[in-house]
Amino acid sequence: MITLHHVPQSRSMRVLWLLNELGEEFRLVEHAFDRSLRSPEFLTLSPAGRVPALEIDGERMFESGAMVEYLCERFPERGMGRAPRDMDRMAWLVWVHFAETVSQHVAALTQQHVLLYEDSMRSPVVMKLEAARLRKCYAAIEARLSTPVENRDYLLTGGYSAADICVGQAVYMAQHFATLEGFPETAKWFARLTERQSYQDALPGPDSSRIYDRDFYPAWEE
């Protein structure tokens, strides 16, 4: 049995999305985004007190990128990964890990807009800088999707993969702080992803706790 420890609207969504695509049986344990992640019990699963945490074959994993690589290697028949000698292997690795570049800016903005308790602790400068950095990330995705390759519907020449899942999940989060206006190919790519049942099943349920209480957080004016 595979068990995924998950907080809705966090990086663990990319692993949930991937598990949905793989079609393997798994158990989902939802956690609130609160101090319970610092409990001794949870720290045995993820020593930094973060999600996701994955239990599989009596072993535990606590980095989402590592989980994506491991699961794709464990279940290669689903085609979500790319083998070492595959033409798309290098690009697959780049885009799977580029998701963390996007996510680090999302994390900074989440702290600024959501997690800090006092308005005096928030910085309009940081908000604007990090939102601008997200748009630079969008520009990188836009350039990739605009490459004149036949049927460039996804990030890899060979089609849909876990690279789209990882970057797509990061863009889902990023749109709370920077819209896709001005990035038409990225917007069309993201729309294709949202049509997949695996994506829809990874979204927060009606009774799930959420990190974000609104769809968009504009940068503050100084």
C-alpha atoms as an extended CHARMM CRD file, in Angstrom:
* protein
*
       222  EXT
         1         1  MET       CA              0.0000000000        0.0000000000        0.0000000000  PROA      1               0.0000000000
         2         2  ILE       CA              1.1200000000        3.5160000000       -0.8280000000  PROA      2               0.0000000000
         3         3  THR       CA              0.1590000000        6.2390000000        1.6540000000  PROA      3               0.0000000000
         4         4  LEU       CA              0.4490000000        9.9110000000        0.7510000000  PROA      4               0.0000000000
         5         5  HSD       CA              0.3480000000       12.5360000000        3.4750000000  PROA      5               0.0000000000
         6         6  HSD       CA             -1.1150000000       15.6130000000        1.8510000000  PROA      6               0.0000000000
         7         7  VAL       CA             -2.0450000000       19.2220000000        2.5500000000  PROA      7               0.0000000000
         8         8  PRO       CA             -4.4020000000       20.6690000000       -0.0810000000  PROA      8               0.0000000000
         9         9  GLN       CA             -2.9130000000       23.5470000000       -2.1010000000  PROA      9               0.0000000000
        10        10  SER       CA              0.6460000000       22.5390000000       -1.2600000000  PROA      10              0.0000000000
        11        11  ARG       CA              3.4730000000       20.8010000000       -3.1150000000  PROA      11              0.0000000000
        12        12  SER       CA              1.9440000000       17.4580000000       -2.1460000000  PROA      12              0.0000000000
        13        13  MET       CA             -0.7080000000       18.1400000000       -4.7970000000  PROA      13              0.0000000000
        14        14  ARG       CA              1.8240000000       17.2360000000       -7.5110000000  PROA      14              0.0000000000
        15        15  VAL       CA              2.3460000000       13.7940000000       -5.9930000000  PROA      15              0.0000000000
        16        16  LEU       CA             -1.4000000000       13.2640000000       -5.5960000000  PROA      16              0.0000000000
        17        17  TRP       CA             -1.9250000000       14.2830000000       -9.2280000000  PROA      17              0.0000000000
        18        18  LEU       CA              0.7860000000       11.8430000000      -10.3330000000  PROA      18              0.0000000000
        19        19  LEU       CA             -0.6700000000        9.0100000000       -8.2630000000  PROA      19              0.0000000000
        20        20  ASN       CA             -4.0320000000        9.6750000000       -9.8910000000  PROA      20              0.0000000000
        21        21  GLU       CA             -2.3870000000        9.2860000000      -13.3020000000  PROA      21              0.0000000000
        22        22  LEU       CA             -0.5420000000        6.1260000000      -12.3410000000  PROA      22              0.0000000000
        23        23  GLY       CA             -3.7660000000        4.3800000000      -11.4230000000  PROA      23              0.0000000000
        24        24  GLU       CA             -2.1670000000        2.4650000000       -8.5480000000  PROA      24              0.0000000000
        25        25  GLU       CA             -4.0620000000        1.9190000000       -5.3100000000  PROA      25              0.0000000000
        26        26  PHE       CA             -3.0680000000        4.3740000000       -2.5900000000  PROA      26              0.0000000000
        27        27  ARG       CA             -4.3350000000        5.8050000000        0.6760000000  PROA      27              0.0000000000
        28        28  LEU       CA             -4.6300000000        9.5650000000        1.1180000000  PROA      28              0.0000000000
        29        29  VAL       CA             -4.1800000000       11.1660000000        4.5440000000  PROA      29              0.0000000000
        30        30  GLU       CA             -5.0600000000       14.8640000000        4.5980000000  PROA      30              0.0000000000
        31        31  HSD       CA             -3.4610000000       17.1720000000        7.1230000000  PROA      31              0.0000000000
        32        32  ALA       CA             -4.1940000000       20.7500000000        8.0450000000  PROA      32              0.0000000000
        33        33  PHE       CA             -1.5130000000       23.3430000000        7.3360000000  PROA      33              0.0000000000
        34        34  ASP       CA             -0.8430000000       23.9810000000       10.9900000000  PROA      34              0.0000000000
        35        35  ARG       CA              1.3340000000       23.0280000000       13.9800000000  PROA      35              0.0000000000
        36        36  SER       CA              0.2140000000       19.4150000000       13.7900000000  PROA      36              0.0000000000
        37        37  LEU       CA              2.8860000000       18.9740000000       11.1130000000  PROA      37              0.0000000000
        38        38  ARG       CA              5.4050000000       19.5250000000       13.9310000000  PROA      38              0.0000000000
        39        39  SER       CA              4.0520000000       16.6650000000       16.0310000000  PROA      39              0.0000000000
        40        40  PRO       CA              6.5340000000       13.9080000000       16.9450000000  PROA      40              0.0000000000
        41        41  GLU       CA              4.4050000000       11.4030000000       15.0370000000  PROA      41              0.0000000000
        42        42  PHE       CA              4.4890000000       13.3750000000       11.7980000000  PROA      42              0.0000000000
        43        43  LEU       CA              8.1840000000       14.2040000000       12.2060000000  PROA      43              0.0000000000
        44        44  THR       CA              8.9320000000       10.4890000000       11.9710000000  PROA      44              0.0000000000
        45        45  LEU       CA              7.5230000000       10.7000000000        8.4230000000  PROA      45              0.0000000000
        46        46  SER       CA              8.9770000000       14.0520000000        7.4190000000  PROA      46              0.0000000000
        47        47  PRO       CA             11.7370000000       15.3020000000        9.7370000000  PROA      47              0.0000000000
        48        48  ALA       CA             11.3760000000       18.9290000000        8.6080000000  PROA      48              0.0000000000
        49        49  GLY       CA              7.6350000000       18.8870000000        9.3260000000  PROA      49              0.0000000000
        50        50  ARG       CA              6.5810000000       19.4050000000        5.7380000000  PROA      50              0.0000000000
        51        51  VAL       CA              4.3810000000       17.7120000000        3.1870000000  PROA      51              0.0000000000
        52        52  PRO       CA              4.3250000000       15.6060000000        1.2140000000  PROA      52              0.0000000000
        53        53  ALA       CA              5.3800000000       12.5040000000        3.0520000000  PROA      53              0.0000000000
        54        54  LEU       CA              5.0850000000        9.1570000000        1.2870000000  PROA      54              0.0000000000
        55        55  GLU       CA              5.0170000000        5.6870000000        2.8150000000  PROA      55              0.0000000000
        56        56  ILE       CA              5.7590000000        2.8430000000        0.4210000000  PROA      56              0.0000000000
        57        57  ASP       CA              7.0490000000       -0.6900000000        1.0300000000  PROA      57              0.0000000000
        58        58  GLY       CA              7.8510000000        0.1610000000        4.6390000000  PROA      58              0.0000000000
        59        59  GLU       CA             10.0420000000        3.0760000000        3.5770000000  PROA      59              0.0000000000
        60        60  ARG       CA              9.3780000000        6.8010000000        3.8880000000  PROA      60              0.0000000000
        61        61  MET       CA             10.0880000000        9.6620000000        1.5380000000  PROA      61              0.0000000000
        62        62  PHE       CA              9.7640000000       13.3800000000        2.1990000000  PROA      62              0.0000000000
        63        63  GLU       CA             10.7790000000       15.3240000000       -0.9310000000  PROA      63              0.0000000000
        64        64  SER       CA              8.1970000000       15.7510000000       -3.7010000000  PROA      64              0.0000000000
        65        65  GLY       CA             10.7230000000       15.8090000000       -6.5520000000  PROA      65              0.0000000000
        66        66  ALA       CA             12.2890000000       12.5810000000       -5.3030000000  PROA      66              0.0000000000
        67        67  MET       CA              8.8300000000       11.0290000000       -5.0030000000  PROA      67              0.0000000000
        68        68  VAL       CA              8.0140000000       11.9600000000       -8.5960000000  PROA      68              0.0000000000
        69        69  GLU       CA             11.2310000000       10.4130000000       -9.9020000000  PROA      69              0.0000000000
        70        70  TYR       CA             10.8130000000        7.2770000000       -7.7860000000  PROA      70              0.0000000000
        71        71  LEU       CA              7.1660000000        6.7120000000       -8.6820000000  PROA      71              0.0000000000
        72        72  CYS       CA              7.8250000000        7.1960000000      -12.4010000000  PROA      72              0.0000000000
        73        73  GLU       CA             10.6560000000        4.6490000000      -12.2090000000  PROA      73              0.0000000000
        74        74  ARG       CA              8.5700000000        2.2730000000      -10.1170000000  PROA      74              0.0000000000
        75        75  PHE       CA              5.6390000000        2.3460000000      -12.5670000000  PROA      75              0.0000000000
        76        76  PRO       CA              7.2430000000        2.9860000000      -15.9800000000  PROA      76              0.0000000000
        77        77  GLU       CA              4.3690000000        1.4410000000      -17.9240000000  PROA      77              0.0000000000
        78        78  ARG       CA              2.2470000000        4.5610000000      -17.3530000000  PROA      78              0.0000000000
        79        79  GLY       CA              4.6820000000        6.6850000000      -19.3660000000  PROA      79              0.0000000000
        80        80  MET       CA              4.9200000000        9.5380000000      -16.8570000000  PROA      80              0.0000000000
        81        81  GLY       CA              8.7250000000        9.3710000000      -16.6940000000  PROA      81              0.0000000000
        82        82  ARG       CA             11.4780000000        9.1850000000      -19.2720000000  PROA      82              0.0000000000
        83        83  ALA       CA             14.1930000000        6.5090000000      -19.2440000000  PROA      83              0.0000000000
        84        84  PRO       CA             17.8760000000        7.5220000000      -19.1770000000  PROA      84              0.0000000000
        85        85  ARG       CA             18.4020000000        7.0150000000      -22.9150000000  PROA      85              0.0000000000
        86        86  ASP       CA             15.0890000000        8.5100000000      -23.9880000000  PROA      86              0.0000000000
        87        87  MET       CA             15.3510000000       11.5970000000      -26.2120000000  PROA      87              0.0000000000
        88        88  ASP       CA             13.2880000000       13.5510000000      -23.6810000000  PROA      88              0.0000000000
        89        89  ARG       CA             15.1800000000       12.4490000000      -20.5590000000  PROA      89              0.0000000000
        90        90  MET       CA             17.2300000000       15.6250000000      -20.1780000000  PROA      90              0.0000000000
        91        91  ALA       CA             14.2450000000       17.9050000000      -20.7210000000  PROA      91              0.0000000000
        92        92  TRP       CA             12.1340000000       15.7760000000      -18.3690000000  PROA      92              0.0000000000
        93        93  LEU       CA             14.6220000000       16.2510000000      -15.5510000000  PROA      93              0.0000000000
        94        94  VAL       CA             14.9340000000       19.9730000000      -16.2080000000  PROA      94              0.0000000000
        95        95  TRP       CA             11.1880000000       20.6280000000      -16.1310000000  PROA      95              0.0000000000
        96        96  VAL       CA             10.4100000000       18.3160000000      -13.2210000000  PROA      96              0.0000000000
        97        97  HSD       CA             12.8970000000       20.2860000000      -11.1340000000  PROA      97              0.0000000000
        98        98  PHE       CA             12.0110000000       23.6810000000      -12.6210000000  PROA      98              0.0000000000
        99        99  ALA       CA              8.7680000000       23.3090000000      -10.6950000000  PROA      99              0.0000000000
       100       100  GLU       CA             10.7650000000       24.0550000000       -7.5450000000  PROA      100             0.0000000000
       101       101  THR       CA             12.0010000000       27.3320000000       -9.0390000000  PROA      101             0.0000000000
       102       102  VAL       CA              8.3900000000       28.3920000000       -9.4760000000  PROA      102             0.0000000000
       103       103  SER       CA              7.4160000000       27.0110000000       -6.0790000000  PROA      103             0.0000000000
       104       104  GLN       CA             10.0620000000       28.9160000000       -4.1410000000  PROA      104             0.0000000000
       105       105  HSD       CA              8.6150000000       32.2150000000       -5.3750000000  PROA      105             0.0000000000
       106       106  VAL       CA              5.1100000000       30.9850000000       -4.5480000000  PROA      106             0.0000000000
       107       107  ALA       CA              6.2990000000       30.0940000000       -1.0380000000  PROA      107             0.0000000000
       108       108  ALA       CA              7.7260000000       33.5870000000       -0.5240000000  PROA      108             0.0000000000
       109       109  LEU       CA              4.4680000000       35.1650000000       -1.6540000000  PROA      109             0.0000000000
       110       110  THR       CA              2.3850000000       32.7970000000        0.4550000000  PROA      110             0.0000000000
       111       111  GLN       CA              4.3740000000       33.8760000000        3.4790000000  PROA      111             0.0000000000
       112       112  GLN       CA              3.8910000000       37.5570000000        2.6360000000  PROA      112             0.0000000000
       113       113  HSD       CA              0.1670000000       37.4120000000        1.9090000000  PROA      113             0.0000000000
       114       114  VAL       CA             -1.0930000000       34.5400000000        4.0530000000  PROA      114             0.0000000000
       115       115  LEU       CA              1.2160000000       33.3640000000        6.8200000000  PROA      115             0.0000000000
       116       116  LEU       CA              2.5160000000       36.5560000000        8.4270000000  PROA      116             0.0000000000
       117       117  TYR       CA              0.2120000000       37.6050000000       11.2400000000  PROA      117             0.0000000000
       118       118  GLU       CA              0.8690000000       41.3510000000       11.3560000000  PROA      118             0.0000000000
       119       119  ASP       CA              0.5320000000       43.7040000000        8.3960000000  PROA      119             0.0000000000
       120       120  SER       CA              3.6400000000       45.5170000000        9.6160000000  PROA      120             0.0000000000
       121       121  MET       CA              5.6340000000       42.3670000000        8.8060000000  PROA      121             0.0000000000
       122       122  ARG       CA              4.5550000000       42.3320000000        5.1560000000  PROA      122             0.0000000000
       123       123  SER       CA              6.6340000000       43.9800000000        2.4310000000  PROA      123             0.0000000000
       124       124  PRO       CA              5.0990000000       45.4760000000       -0.7530000000  PROA      124             0.0000000000
       125       125  VAL       CA              8.5960000000       45.4080000000       -2.2620000000  PROA      125             0.0000000000
       126       126  VAL       CA              8.9770000000       41.6680000000       -1.6870000000  PROA      126             0.0000000000
       127       127  MET       CA              5.4660000000       41.0840000000       -3.0270000000  PROA      127             0.0000000000
       128       128  LYS       CA              6.2270000000       42.9220000000       -6.2620000000  PROA      128             0.0000000000
       129       129  LEU       CA              9.6780000000       41.3690000000       -6.7210000000  PROA      129             0.0000000000
       130       130  GLU       CA              8.4400000000       37.8240000000       -6.2060000000  PROA      130             0.0000000000
       131       131  ALA       CA              5.4140000000       38.3120000000       -8.4750000000  PROA      131             0.0000000000
       132       132  ALA       CA              7.7810000000       39.6300000000      -11.1620000000  PROA      132             0.0000000000
       133       133  ARG       CA              9.9650000000       36.5490000000      -10.7150000000  PROA      133             0.0000000000
       134       134  LEU       CA              6.9240000000       34.3550000000      -11.2520000000  PROA      134             0.0000000000
       135       135  ARG       CA              6.2640000000       36.1220000000      -14.5380000000  PROA      135             0.0000000000
       136       136  LYS       CA              9.8690000000       35.4010000000      -15.5520000000  PROA      136             0.0000000000
       137       137  CYS       CA              9.1480000000       31.7420000000      -14.8580000000  PROA      137             0.0000000000
       138       138  TYR       CA              6.0340000000       31.9860000000      -17.0130000000  PROA      138             0.0000000000
       139       139  ALA       CA              8.2090000000       33.4780000000      -19.7630000000  PROA      139             0.0000000000
       140       140  ALA       CA             10.4750000000       30.4150000000      -19.6250000000  PROA      140             0.0000000000
       141       141  ILE       CA              7.4830000000       28.0910000000      -19.9520000000  PROA      141             0.0000000000
       142       142  GLU       CA              6.0550000000       30.2470000000      -22.7420000000  PROA      142             0.0000000000
       143       143  ALA       CA              9.3280000000       30.0400000000      -24.6650000000  PROA      143             0.0000000000
       144       144  ARG       CA              9.3530000000       26.2710000000      -24.3630000000  PROA      144             0.0000000000
       145       145  LEU       CA              5.7560000000       25.8970000000      -25.5140000000  PROA      145             0.0000000000
       146       146  SER       CA              6.3360000000       28.3270000000      -28.3910000000  PROA      146             0.0000000000
       147       147  THR       CA              9.1840000000       26.2390000000      -29.8120000000  PROA      147             0.0000000000
       148       148  PRO       CA              8.2740000000       25.3150000000      -33.4150000000  PROA      148             0.0000000000
       149       149  VAL       CA              7.8490000000       21.5880000000      -32.8440000000  PROA      149             0.0000000000
       150       150  GLU       CA              4.9010000000       19.7420000000      -34.3130000000  PROA      150             0.0000000000
       151       151  ASN       CA              2.1380000000       19.1390000000      -31.7710000000  PROA      151             0.0000000000
       152       152  ARG       CA              3.8220000000       21.1030000000      -28.9900000000  PROA      152             0.0000000000
       153       153  ASP       CA              0.9090000000       20.5970000000      -26.6030000000  PROA      153             0.0000000000
       154       154  TYR       CA              3.0990000000       19.6930000000      -23.6390000000  PROA      154             0.0000000000
       155       155  LEU       CA              6.5570000000       20.4510000000      -22.2860000000  PROA      155             0.0000000000
       156       156  LEU       CA              8.1980000000       17.4040000000      -23.8500000000  PROA      156             0.0000000000
       157       157  THR       CA              8.4000000000       16.4900000000      -27.5080000000  PROA      157             0.0000000000
       158       158  GLY       CA              7.1250000000       13.0310000000      -26.6340000000  PROA      158             0.0000000000
       159       159  GLY       CA              3.9660000000       14.3510000000      -25.0100000000  PROA      159             0.0000000000
       160       160  TYR       CA              2.3530000000       14.5610000000      -21.5980000000  PROA      160             0.0000000000
       161       161  SER       CA              4.4520000000       13.4820000000      -18.6110000000  PROA      161             0.0000000000
       162       162  ALA       CA              5.1890000000       14.1050000000      -14.9500000000  PROA      162             0.0000000000
       163       163  ALA       CA              7.0550000000       17.2170000000      -16.0810000000  PROA      163             0.0000000000
       164       164  ASP       CA              3.7030000000       18.7690000000      -16.9920000000  PROA      164             0.0000000000
       165       165  ILE       CA              2.2850000000       17.6350000000      -13.6560000000  PROA      165             0.0000000000
       166       166  CYS       CA              5.0810000000       19.2190000000      -11.6250000000  PROA      166             0.0000000000
       167       167  VAL       CA              5.1880000000       22.5120000000      -13.4980000000  PROA      167             0.0000000000
       168       168  GLY       CA              1.4150000000       22.5640000000      -13.8890000000  PROA      168             0.0000000000
       169       169  GLN       CA              0.9190000000       22.2210000000      -10.1470000000  PROA      169             0.0000000000
       170       170  ALA       CA              3.4060000000       25.0230000000       -9.5150000000  PROA      170             0.0000000000
       171       171  VAL       CA              1.5650000000       27.2490000000      -11.9950000000  PROA      171             0.0000000000
       172       172  TYR       CA             -1.7510000000       26.3880000000      -10.3040000000  PROA      172             0.0000000000
       173       173  MET       CA             -0.2730000000       27.7730000000       -7.0800000000  PROA      173             0.0000000000
       174       174  ALA       CA              1.4510000000       30.7070000000       -8.7680000000  PROA      174             0.0000000000
       175       175  GLN       CA             -1.7480000000       32.0340000000      -10.2780000000  PROA      175             0.0000000000
       176       176  HSD       CA             -2.8100000000       33.1280000000       -6.8110000000  PROA      176             0.0000000000
       177       177  PHE       CA             -0.1880000000       35.8620000000       -7.2080000000  PROA      177             0.0000000000
       178       178  ALA       CA              0.5250000000       36.3800000000      -10.9370000000  PROA      178             0.0000000000
       179       179  THR       CA             -1.9340000000       35.8350000000      -13.7720000000  PROA      179             0.0000000000
       180       180  LEU       CA             -1.1450000000       34.2020000000      -17.1120000000  PROA      180             0.0000000000
       181       181  GLU       CA             -2.1170000000       37.3670000000      -18.9970000000  PROA      181             0.0000000000
       182       182  GLY       CA              0.4490000000       37.9070000000      -21.7440000000  PROA      182             0.0000000000
       183       183  PHE       CA              1.4320000000       34.2090000000      -21.8640000000  PROA      183             0.0000000000
       184       184  PRO       CA             -1.0690000000       32.7010000000      -24.3260000000  PROA      184             0.0000000000
       185       185  GLU       CA              0.6760000000       29.3740000000      -24.9710000000  PROA      185             0.0000000000
       186       186  THR       CA              1.1410000000       28.7980000000      -21.2640000000  PROA      186             0.0000000000
       187       187  ALA       CA             -2.5220000000       29.5920000000      -20.6500000000  PROA      187             0.0000000000
       188       188  LYS       CA             -3.6170000000       27.1090000000      -23.3380000000  PROA      188             0.0000000000
       189       189  TRP       CA             -1.2620000000       24.4450000000      -21.9710000000  PROA      189             0.0000000000
       190       190  PHE       CA             -2.5710000000       24.9460000000      -18.4430000000  PROA      190             0.0000000000
       191       191  ALA       CA             -6.1600000000       24.7610000000      -19.6890000000  PROA      191             0.0000000000
       192       192  ARG       CA             -5.3800000000       21.3970000000      -21.3060000000  PROA      192             0.0000000000
       193       193  LEU       CA             -4.0200000000       20.1440000000      -17.9880000000  PROA      193             0.0000000000
       194       194  THR       CA             -7.1040000000       21.2150000000      -16.0660000000  PROA      194             0.0000000000
       195       195  GLU       CA             -9.2760000000       19.0740000000      -18.3280000000  PROA      195             0.0000000000
       196       196  ARG       CA             -7.6060000000       15.9070000000      -17.0510000000  PROA      196             0.0000000000
       197       197  GLN       CA             -9.5330000000       13.9680000000      -14.4360000000  PROA      197             0.0000000000
       198       198  SER       CA             -6.2970000000       13.3220000000      -12.5670000000  PROA      198             0.0000000000
       199       199  TYR       CA             -5.8680000000       17.0740000000      -12.0670000000  PROA      199             0.0000000000
       200       200  GLN       CA             -9.4690000000       17.6240000000      -11.0330000000  PROA      200             0.0000000000
       201       201  ASP       CA             -9.2350000000       14.7990000000       -8.5020000000  PROA      201             0.0000000000
       202       202  ALA       CA             -6.1540000000       16.4370000000       -6.9540000000  PROA      202             0.0000000000
       203       203  LEU       CA             -7.9680000000       19.7200000000       -6.2290000000  PROA      203             0.0000000000
       204       204  PRO       CA             -9.1850000000       20.4440000000       -2.6770000000  PROA      204             0.0000000000
       205       205  GLY       CA            -12.4950000000       18.8080000000       -1.8610000000  PROA      205             0.0000000000
       206       206  PRO       CA            -15.4600000000       20.7270000000       -0.4660000000  PROA      206             0.0000000000
       207       207  ASP       CA            -14.5590000000       19.7300000000        3.1000000000  PROA      207             0.0000000000
       208       208  SER       CA            -10.7880000000       20.1480000000        2.7290000000  PROA      208             0.0000000000
       209       209  SER       CA             -8.8150000000       22.7710000000        4.5850000000  PROA      209             0.0000000000
       210       210  ARG       CA             -7.2040000000       25.3420000000        2.2990000000  PROA      210             0.0000000000
       211       211  ILE       CA             -4.1380000000       27.5230000000        2.4660000000  PROA      211             0.0000000000
       212       212  TYR       CA             -5.6870000000       30.2610000000        0.3170000000  PROA      212             0.0000000000
       213       213  ASP       CA             -9.0150000000       31.9200000000        1.0810000000  PROA      213             0.0000000000
       214       214  ARG       CA             -9.2110000000       33.7970000000       -2.2230000000  PROA      214             0.0000000000
       215       215  ASP       CA             -8.3160000000       33.2240000000       -5.8620000000  PROA      215             0.0000000000
       216       216  PHE       CA             -5.8860000000       36.1210000000       -6.2430000000  PROA      216             0.0000000000
       217       217  TYR       CA             -3.6730000000       38.2120000000       -3.9580000000  PROA      217             0.0000000000
       218       218  PRO       CA             -2.4610000000       41.4230000000       -5.6120000000  PROA      218             0.0000000000
       219       219  ALA       CA              0.8040000000       42.9880000000       -4.5020000000  PROA      219             0.0000000000
       220       220  TRP       CA              0.3340000000       45.8180000000       -2.0420000000  PROA      220             0.0000000000
       221       221  GLU       CA              1.0620000000       49.3790000000       -3.0080000000  PROA      221             0.0000000000
       222       222  GLU       CA              3.8280000000       51.0970000000       -1.0700000000  PROA      222             0.0000000000
